[in-house]
XYZ file of C-alpha atoms in Angstrom:
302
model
C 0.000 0.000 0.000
C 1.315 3.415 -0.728
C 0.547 4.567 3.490
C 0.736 8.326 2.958
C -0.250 9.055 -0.411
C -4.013 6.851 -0.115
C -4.491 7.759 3.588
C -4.356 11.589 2.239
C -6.547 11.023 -0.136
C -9.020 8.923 1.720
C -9.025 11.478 4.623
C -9.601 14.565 2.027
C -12.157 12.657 0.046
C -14.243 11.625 3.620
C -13.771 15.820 4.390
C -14.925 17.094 1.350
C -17.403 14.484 0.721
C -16.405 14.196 -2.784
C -13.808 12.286 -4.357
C -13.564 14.511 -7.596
C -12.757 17.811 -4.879
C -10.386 15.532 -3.181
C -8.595 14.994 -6.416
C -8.593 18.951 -7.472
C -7.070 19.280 -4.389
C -4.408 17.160 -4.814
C -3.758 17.943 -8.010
C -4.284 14.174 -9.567
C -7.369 12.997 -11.780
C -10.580 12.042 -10.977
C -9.654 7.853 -12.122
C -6.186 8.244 -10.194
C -7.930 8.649 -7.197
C -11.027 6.105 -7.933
C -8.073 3.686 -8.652
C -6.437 5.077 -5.393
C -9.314 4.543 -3.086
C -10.225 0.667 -5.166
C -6.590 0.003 -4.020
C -7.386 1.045 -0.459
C -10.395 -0.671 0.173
C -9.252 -3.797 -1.272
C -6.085 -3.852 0.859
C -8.471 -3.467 3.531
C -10.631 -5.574 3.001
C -13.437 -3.427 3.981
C -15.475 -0.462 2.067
C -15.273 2.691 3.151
C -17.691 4.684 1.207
C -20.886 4.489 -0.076
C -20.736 6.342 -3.838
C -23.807 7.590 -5.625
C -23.486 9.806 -9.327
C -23.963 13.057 -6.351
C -22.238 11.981 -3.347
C -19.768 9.991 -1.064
C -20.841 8.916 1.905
C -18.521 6.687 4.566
C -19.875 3.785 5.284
C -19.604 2.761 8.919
C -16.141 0.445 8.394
C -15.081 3.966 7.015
C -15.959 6.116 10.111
C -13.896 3.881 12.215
C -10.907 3.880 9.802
C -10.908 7.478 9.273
C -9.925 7.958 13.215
C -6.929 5.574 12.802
C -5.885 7.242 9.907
C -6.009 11.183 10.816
C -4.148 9.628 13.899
C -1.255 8.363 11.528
C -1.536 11.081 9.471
C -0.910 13.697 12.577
C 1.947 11.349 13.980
C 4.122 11.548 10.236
C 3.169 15.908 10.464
C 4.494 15.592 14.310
C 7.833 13.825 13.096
C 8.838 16.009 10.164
C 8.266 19.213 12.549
C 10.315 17.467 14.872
C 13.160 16.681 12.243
C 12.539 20.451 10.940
C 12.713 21.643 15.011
C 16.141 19.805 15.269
C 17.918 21.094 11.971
C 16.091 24.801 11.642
C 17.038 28.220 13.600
C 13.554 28.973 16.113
C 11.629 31.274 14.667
C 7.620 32.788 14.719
C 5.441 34.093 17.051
C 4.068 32.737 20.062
C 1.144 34.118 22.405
C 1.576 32.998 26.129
C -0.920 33.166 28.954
C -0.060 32.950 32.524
C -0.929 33.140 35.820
C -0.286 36.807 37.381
C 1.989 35.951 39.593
C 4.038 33.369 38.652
C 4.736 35.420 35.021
C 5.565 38.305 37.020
C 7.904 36.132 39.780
C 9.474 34.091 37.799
C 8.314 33.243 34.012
C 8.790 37.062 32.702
C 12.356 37.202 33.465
C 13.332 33.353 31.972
C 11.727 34.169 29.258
C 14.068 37.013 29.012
C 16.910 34.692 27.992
C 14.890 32.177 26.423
C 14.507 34.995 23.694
C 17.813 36.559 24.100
C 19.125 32.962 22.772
C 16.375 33.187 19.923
C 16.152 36.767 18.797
C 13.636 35.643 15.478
C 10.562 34.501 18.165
C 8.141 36.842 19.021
C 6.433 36.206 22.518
C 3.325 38.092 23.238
C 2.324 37.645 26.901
C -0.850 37.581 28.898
C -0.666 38.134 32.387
C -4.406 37.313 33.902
C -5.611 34.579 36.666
C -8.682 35.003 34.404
C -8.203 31.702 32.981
C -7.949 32.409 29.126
C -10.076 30.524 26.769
C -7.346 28.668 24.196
C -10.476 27.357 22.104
C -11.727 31.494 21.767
C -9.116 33.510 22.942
C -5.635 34.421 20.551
C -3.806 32.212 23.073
C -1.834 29.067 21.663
C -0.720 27.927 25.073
C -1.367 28.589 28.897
C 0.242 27.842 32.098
C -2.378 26.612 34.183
C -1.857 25.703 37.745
C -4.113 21.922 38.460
C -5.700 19.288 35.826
C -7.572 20.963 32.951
C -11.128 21.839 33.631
C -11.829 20.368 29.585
C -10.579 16.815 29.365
C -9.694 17.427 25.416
C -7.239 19.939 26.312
C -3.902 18.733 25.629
C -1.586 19.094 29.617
C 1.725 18.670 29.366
C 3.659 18.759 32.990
C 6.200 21.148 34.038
C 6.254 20.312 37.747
C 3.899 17.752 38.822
C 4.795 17.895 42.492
C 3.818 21.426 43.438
C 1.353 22.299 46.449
C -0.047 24.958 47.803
C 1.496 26.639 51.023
C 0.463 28.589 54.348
C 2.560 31.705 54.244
C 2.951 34.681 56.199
C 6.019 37.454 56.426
C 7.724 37.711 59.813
C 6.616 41.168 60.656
C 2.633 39.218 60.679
C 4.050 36.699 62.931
C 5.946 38.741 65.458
C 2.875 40.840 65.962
C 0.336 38.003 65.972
C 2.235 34.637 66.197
C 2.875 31.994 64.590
C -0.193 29.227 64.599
C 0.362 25.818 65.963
C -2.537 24.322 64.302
C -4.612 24.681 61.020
C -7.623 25.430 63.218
C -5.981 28.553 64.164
C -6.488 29.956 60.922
C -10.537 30.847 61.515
C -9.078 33.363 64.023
C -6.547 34.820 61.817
C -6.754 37.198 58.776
C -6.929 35.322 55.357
C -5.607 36.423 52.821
C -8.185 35.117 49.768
C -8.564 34.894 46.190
C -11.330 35.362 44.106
C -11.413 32.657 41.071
C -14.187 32.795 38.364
C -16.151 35.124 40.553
C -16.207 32.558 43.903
C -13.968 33.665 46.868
C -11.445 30.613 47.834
C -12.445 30.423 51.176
C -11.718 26.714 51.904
C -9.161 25.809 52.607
C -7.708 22.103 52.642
C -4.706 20.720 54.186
C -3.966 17.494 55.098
C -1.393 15.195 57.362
C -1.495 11.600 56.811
C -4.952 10.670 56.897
C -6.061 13.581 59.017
C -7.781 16.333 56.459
C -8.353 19.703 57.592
C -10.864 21.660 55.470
C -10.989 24.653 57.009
C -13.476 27.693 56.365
C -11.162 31.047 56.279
C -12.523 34.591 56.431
C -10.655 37.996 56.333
C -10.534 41.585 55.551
C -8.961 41.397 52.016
C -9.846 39.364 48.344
C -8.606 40.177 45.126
C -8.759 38.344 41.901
C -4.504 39.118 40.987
C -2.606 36.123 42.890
C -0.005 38.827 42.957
C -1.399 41.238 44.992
C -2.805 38.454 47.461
C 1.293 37.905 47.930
C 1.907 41.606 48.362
C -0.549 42.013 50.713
C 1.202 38.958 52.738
C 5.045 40.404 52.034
C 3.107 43.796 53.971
C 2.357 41.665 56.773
C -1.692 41.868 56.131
C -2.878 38.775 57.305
C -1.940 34.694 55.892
C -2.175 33.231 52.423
C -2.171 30.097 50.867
C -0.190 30.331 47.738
C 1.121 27.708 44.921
C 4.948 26.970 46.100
C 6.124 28.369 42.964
C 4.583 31.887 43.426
C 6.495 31.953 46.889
C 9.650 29.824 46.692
C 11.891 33.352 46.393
C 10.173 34.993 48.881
C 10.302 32.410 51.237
C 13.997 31.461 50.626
C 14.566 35.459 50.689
C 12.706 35.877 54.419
C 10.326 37.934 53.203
C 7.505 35.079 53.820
C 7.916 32.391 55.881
C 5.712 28.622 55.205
C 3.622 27.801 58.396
C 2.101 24.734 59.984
C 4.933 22.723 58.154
C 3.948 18.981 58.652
C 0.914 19.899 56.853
C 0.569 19.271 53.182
C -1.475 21.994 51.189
C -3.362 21.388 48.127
C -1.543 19.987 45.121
C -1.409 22.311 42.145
C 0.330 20.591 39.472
C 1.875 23.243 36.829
C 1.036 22.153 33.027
C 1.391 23.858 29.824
C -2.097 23.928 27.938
C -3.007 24.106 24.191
C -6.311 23.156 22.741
C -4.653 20.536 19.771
C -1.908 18.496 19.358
C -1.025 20.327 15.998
C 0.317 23.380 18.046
C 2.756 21.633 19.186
C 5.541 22.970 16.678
C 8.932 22.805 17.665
C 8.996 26.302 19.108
C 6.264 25.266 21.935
C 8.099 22.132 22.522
C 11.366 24.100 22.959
C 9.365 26.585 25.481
C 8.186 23.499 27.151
C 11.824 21.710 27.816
C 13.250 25.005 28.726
C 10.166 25.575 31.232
C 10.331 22.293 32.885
C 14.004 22.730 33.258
C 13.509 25.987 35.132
C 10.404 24.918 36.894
C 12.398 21.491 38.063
C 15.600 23.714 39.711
C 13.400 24.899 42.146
C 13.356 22.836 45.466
C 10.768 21.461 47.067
C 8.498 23.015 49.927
C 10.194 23.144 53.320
C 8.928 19.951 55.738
């Protein structure tokens, strides 16, 4: 069987619903690709479409097939962009959405070198913990802290082991103290976020098989993770922030982590895109030199 050549055509012929468009398309005559698709079906054994004088129709051995072969058809595309990636000098544009705080913490300034070392990409950046919508939005991938909300979305991990911590500066703690238990927290200020309109007042943490989920209140919400961390760095009250978003301002002494044989929520970091296809050797660059970043960091104190 020719593989490439009759899988394009069957695929284009099943899209357009007509072999004779398939064929302009392809630039091959209308019996070249009859024969084609005779060849096909024989080698298969099976027949995939249904032809009328008006129309093509896939039969329901051809619905199956066509799966398995947009599938192969995708994995060859995915292996000459990664032979391309590996011989060719980066280049394009590239529109990035992230979390407020961790672009401003940490992402902005990698991504400094990471386009020093290839001056011919273009980065456009979106700052927002308004979760941007890759299906509507000009986005063609997202950090996203936690599993994707839409199972078709495509997650690949850049640091699978982060949690959530209980933070608070040392100016907070002289003045108040430091708290012994989780409970503690309903008498303390909270520090809270507000995520697609709900405020994250629960708060979970957990120690073995003892789970604390704990209802927090205080004087202060915002929907910018960043300013929930400045307000803690100020000494306003106690926040429970992704590692990453703290990890220099913890190892600085600006913040310190609290209740420390507790475990926080996990809040695994991925990078999102709505289709395999956008995966072009630029993304998967951005991706390795992510994780790499993302992995130097150490863990969460115990």
């Amino acid at each position: 069987m020719k593989a490439f050549a009759d899988l394009v055509l069957f695929v284009r012929a099943a899209d357009a619903g007509s072999l004779s468009a398939a064929a302009r398309a392809l630039d091959i005559s209308p019996a070249a690709a009859s024969a084609t698709l005779k060849r096909l079906e024989a080698e298969l054994h099976a027949q995939l479409f249904v032809r009328s004088t008006r129309s093509l129709r896939l039969t329901s051995e051809g619905e199956r097939f066509l799966q398995h072969a947009r599938e192969a058809l995708r994995a060859i595309d995915e292996g000459e962009q990664a032979l391309r990636g590996e011989q060719a000098v980066l280049r394009g544009s590239l529109q990035l959405s992230m979390p407020s705080d961790l672009g401003r913490s940490l992402v902005l300034p990698w991504l400094d070198g990471f386009l020093a070392a290839h001056p011919q990409v273009q980065l456009r950046a979106n700052l927002s913990d308004h979760f941007a919508d890759v299906y509507r939005q000009p986005v063609d991938v997202a950090l996203r802290y936690g599993p994707p909300p839409d199972s078709s979305l495509i997650a690949l991990p850049l640091r699978a082991d982060n949690r959530r911590v209980l933070c608070a500066s040392p100016d907070y703690l002289r003045r108040h103290g430091e708290p012994a238990d989780p409970q503690e927290l309903a008498e303390r200020n909270c520090l809270r976020m507000l995520i697609r309109g709900e405020t994250q007042d629960r708060w979970r943490l957990t120690r073995g098989d003892d789970v604390r989920d704990l209802r927090v209140r205080g004087d202060r919400v915002s929907d910018d993770g960043h300013a929930v961390k400045r307000w803690a760095m100020a000494g306003h009250g106690i926040a429970f922030k992704s590692w990453l978003d703290v990890s220099q301002e913890v190892l600085a002494g600006q913040l310190r982590v609290l209740c420390r044989d507790w475990r926080g929520e996990p809040a695994p970091l991925n990078l999102v895109c709505p289709d395999r296809r956008l995966l072009s050797p630029l993304v998967q660059r951005l991706r390795e030199f992510l994780r790499e970043q993302f992995e130097a960091i150490a863990p969460p104190p115990e």
